[in-house]
Amino acid sequence: MGDRSSRNYWCVVLVLLTFVLESISGEDPYRFFTWNITYGDIYPLGVKQQGILINGQFPGPTIESVTNDNVIVNIINKLDEPFLMSWNGIQQRRNSWQDGVYGTNCPIPPGQNFTYILQFKDQIGSFFYFPSLAFHKAAGGFGGIKIFSRPMIPVPFPPPAGDFTILSGDWFIQNHTNLKASLDEGHGLPFPAGLLINGRASNVSSFTVDQGKTYRFRLSNVGLTTSINFRIQGHKMLLVEIEGTHTLQNTYDSLDIHLGQSYSVLVTADQPCQDYHIVVSTRFTSQVLTTTSILHYSNSTKNVTGPPLDGPNIDIEQNLTASGPRPNPQGSYHYGMVNITRTIKLANSAPIINGKKRYAVNSVSFTPADTPLKLADYYNISGVFILGSIPDNPVGGWNYLRTSVMAADFRGFAEVVFENSEDILQSWHIDGHFFFVVGMGRWQWSVSSRSSYNLRDAISRCTVQVYPRSWTAVYMPLDNVGMWNIRSENWARQYLGQQFYLRVYSAAHSWRDKYPIPKNALHCGQALGR
Ligand SMILES: *[C@@H]1O[C@H](CO)[C@@H](O)[C@H](O)[C@H]1NC(C)=O
Ligand SMILES: *[C@@H]1O[C@H](CO)[C@@H](O)[C@H](O)[C@H]1NC(C)=O
Ligand SMILES: *[C@@H]1O[C@H](CO)[C@@H](O)[C@H](O)[C@H]1NC(C)=O
Ligand SMILES: *[C@@H]1O[C@H](CO)[C@@H](O)[C@H](O)[C@H]1NC(C)=O
Ligand SMILES: *[C@@H]1O[C@H](CO)[C@@H](O)[C@H](O)[C@H]1NC(C)=O
Ligand SMILES: *[C@@H]1O[C@H](CO)[C@@H](O)[C@H](O)[C@H]1NC(C)=O
Ligand SMILES: *[C@@H]1O[C@H](CO)[C@@H](O)[C@H](O)[C@H]1NC(C)=O
Ligand SMILES: *[C@@H]1O[C@H](CO)[C@@H](O)[C@H](O)[C@H]1NC(C)=O
Ligand SMILES: *[C@@H]1O[C@H](CO)[C@@H](O)[C@H](O)[C@H]1NC(C)=O
């Protein structure tokens, strides 16, 4: 056999072998979870508070899974109010029925349950889940999600000796109903009372490592209002993953994690055998909150020494570049070659509407309707929302309340420019999609800003920061049919209207492009009895 025919032969063998292996392994594996959602006493800052627990735990259990796993989570709502769980960064391919936000799912009534049927299709990496309704996130109810690569898929670093999840973020002493009431009355939130690391405030939690070994830390900011900085005394961090993308591996002394973002770093226990501070502090706030945990070497007999090291100084100019972390070249995608079908510019604002503080995007402050938008869309119930009820561009003028839904065509390729003329650090999240962060810059974006875009090796992620009085541009394949929430990850802003829905539509009603309504879908509002 010549070269070419032998290659063809092996290709055929490989295809057959893959086919046989797939049929032996059958369907993708299933993982089942049953979660009781209850109130319970927690003491994150040393005083008793009422937290939202999952099977008695705060934070909730970590979901450990592998690419393509079917993850079945039965949520039993034992609170005295409606509840929904959402899955930050889980793509829900063609299946926004499982997204668990106001616009896609009816709330699970008190005393009832709902089973989410998720598939972590083609995903790897570090994400988290959180309660999406009311202001529940301020009471806990969140937890980590790990998606490991399938066994035969190469990972660009050796298996770590341990894999820790660190959920960190700001915490308030007021309970979630009081915080919500404050927002409902048109007031802002107070400054947070502290920062938590996995639900604890200081020196009480620790992570045990063996000297000489390397560990993965999955870091997420699950807080409500502030960016955080993460660092470990005396240790370097090798950044290896951002929200499902393996990165080219750069070393950091400290890392900024904005609201809703997730990172993985590798840390080698290569220092003298003792205990070290793990430090989290607020970033870009005038008053700096700090909390610590301990990196404990297994044979250490020496306590942590010295004060927790200071974080970086406030300086936003330095990080205004989209070509910071780069993706690992494996499987990169030529997003820079795809033609843009649409440019969407989204500007955040903080208006007073009807005498109350609200937050808006392109002058529209989102208000919920009586029926989830996804159900209204499915059953053709008119009057719940109007497509195009939010403009593609900032229009200026009055801000107003509306159940805002933007229409988009499936298989389009959008350039989205987030404009932030406010003096705050913004963080945007898009459900159901990943996007390439191609540019960031000061002041106003203009057409000429495109010349600074990174069209070669930008990172793909689902949550991106926009620095004060700056812009961030992303390229986003509209590759997921459904009703998708676009929101500020600042929870006061999200709650008071800085969010909307993107309805990605395909005229072909094919099952390849969208899932039918789940058999167990809850019905409410005008969809009741359908
Ligand atoms: C949930 O609560 C019920 C009692 O209300 C209990 O029987 C069950 O074991 C709990 N499930 C889990 C997973 O904790
Ligand atoms: C509630 O849980 C039961 C199993 O205990 C399940 O069969 C049922 O589908 C769940 N309800 C919903 C709406 O998912
Ligand atoms: C929050 O605190 C108020 C009193 O300040 C109390 O009435 C309310 O029940 C509490 N809510 C929760 C969920 O703990
Ligand atoms: C944590 O440990 C450090 C160093 O031992 C100490 O300075 C600090 O006061 C401790 N903090 C708390 C809240 O115990
Ligand atoms: C810890 O100490 C024991 C006894 O001194 C030793 O056998 C072991 O190798 C040490 N472990 C590590 C991880 O250094
Ligand atoms: C470390 O500190 C704790 C409390 O701060 C103390 O109980 C313990 O004895 C100390 N250990 C050593 C080895 O100094
Ligand atoms: C931000 O900029 C500083 C200073 O140039 C750098 O040390 C740090 O690593 C940057 N952080 C990120 C996430 O790029
Ligand atoms: C992009 O558009 C140009 C001009 O309209 C066309 O020549 C080119 O083939 C398009 N590229 C892709 C990848 O579709
Ligand atoms: C909604 O309207 C569309 C187009 O008019 C139709 O194809 C679809 O079957 C309708 N759905 C229901 C549930 O009636």
mmCIF file with all atom_site columns, N, CA and C and ligand atoms in Angstrom, residues 202-203 277 304, ligand 4:
data_model
loop_
_atom_site.group_PDB
_atom_site.id
_atom_site.type_symbol
_atom_site.label_atom_id
_atom_site.label_alt_id
_atom_site.label_comp_id
_atom_site.label_asym_id
_atom_site.label_entity_id
_atom_site.label_seq_id
_atom_site.pdbx_PDB_ins_code
_atom_site.Cartn_x
_atom_site.Cartn_y
_atom_site.Cartn_z
_atom_site.occupancy
_atom_site.B_iso_or_equiv
_atom_site.pdbx_formal_charge
_atom_site.auth_seq_id
_atom_site.auth_comp_id
_atom_site.auth_asym_id
_atom_site.auth_atom_id
_atom_site.pdbx_PDB_model_num
ATOM   1  N N  . SER A 1 202 ? -12.428 34.240 58.207 1.00 0.00 ? 202 SER A N  1
ATOM   2  C CA . SER A 1 202 ? -11.012 34.533 58.433 1.00 0.00 ? 202 SER A CA 1
ATOM   3  C C  . SER A 1 202 ? -10.304 33.394 59.107 1.00 0.00 ? 202 SER A C  1
ATOM   4  N N  . ASN A 1 203 ? -9.180  33.017 58.558 1.00 0.00 ? 203 ASN A N  1
ATOM   5  C CA . ASN A 1 203 ? -8.253  32.078 59.187 1.00 0.00 ? 203 ASN A CA 1
ATOM   6  C C  . ASN A 1 203 ? -8.894  30.739 59.566 1.00 0.00 ? 203 ASN A C  1
ATOM   7  N N  . HIS A 1 277 ? -0.552  32.592 54.188 1.00 0.00 ? 277 HIS A N  1
ATOM   8  C CA . HIS A 1 277 ? -1.837  33.272 54.010 1.00 0.00 ? 277 HIS A CA 1
ATOM   9  C C  . HIS A 1 277 ? -2.357  33.079 52.586 1.00 0.00 ? 277 HIS A C  1
ATOM   10 N N  . VAL A 1 304 ? 1.197   30.633 60.191 1.00 0.00 ? 304 VAL A N  1
ATOM   11 C CA . VAL A 1 304 ? 1.420   31.751 59.279 1.00 0.00 ? 304 VAL A CA 1
ATOM   12 C C  . VAL A 1 304 ? 2.150   32.857 60.011 1.00 0.00 ? 304 VAL A C  1
HETATM 13 C C1 . LIG B 2 .   ? -5.628  35.692 61.206 1.00 0.00 ? 4   LIG B C1 1
HETATM 14 O O1 . LIG B 2 .   ? -4.260  35.385 61.389 1.00 0.00 ? 4   LIG B O1 1
HETATM 15 C C2 . LIG B 2 .   ? -3.390  36.503 61.354 1.00 0.00 ? 4   LIG B C2 1
HETATM 16 C C3 . LIG B 2 .   ? -1.971  36.021 61.475 1.00 0.00 ? 4   LIG B C3 1
HETATM 17 O O2 . LIG B 2 .   ? -1.848  35.101 62.499 1.00 0.00 ? 4   LIG B O2 1
HETATM 18 C C4 . LIG B 2 .   ? -3.748  37.469 62.467 1.00 0.00 ? 4   LIG B C4 1
HETATM 19 O O3 . LIG B 2 .   ? -2.937  38.608 62.374 1.00 0.00 ? 4   LIG B O3 1
HETATM 20 C C5 . LIG B 2 .   ? -5.204  37.856 62.313 1.00 0.00 ? 4   LIG B C5 1
HETATM 21 O O4 . LIG B 2 .   ? -5.582  38.665 63.409 1.00 0.00 ? 4   LIG B O4 1
HETATM 22 C C6 . LIG B 2 .   ? -6.095  36.646 62.277 1.00 0.00 ? 4   LIG B C6 1
HETATM 23 N N1 . LIG B 2 .   ? -7.444  37.072 61.996 1.00 0.00 ? 4   LIG B N1 1
HETATM 24 C C7 . LIG B 2 .   ? -8.500  36.593 62.673 1.00 0.00 ? 4   LIG B C7 1
HETATM 25 C C8 . LIG B 2 .   ? -9.819  37.154 62.308 1.00 0.00 ? 4   LIG B C8 1
HETATM 26 O O5 . LIG B 2 .   ? -8.384  35.738 63.531 1.00 0.00 ? 4   LIG B O5 1
#
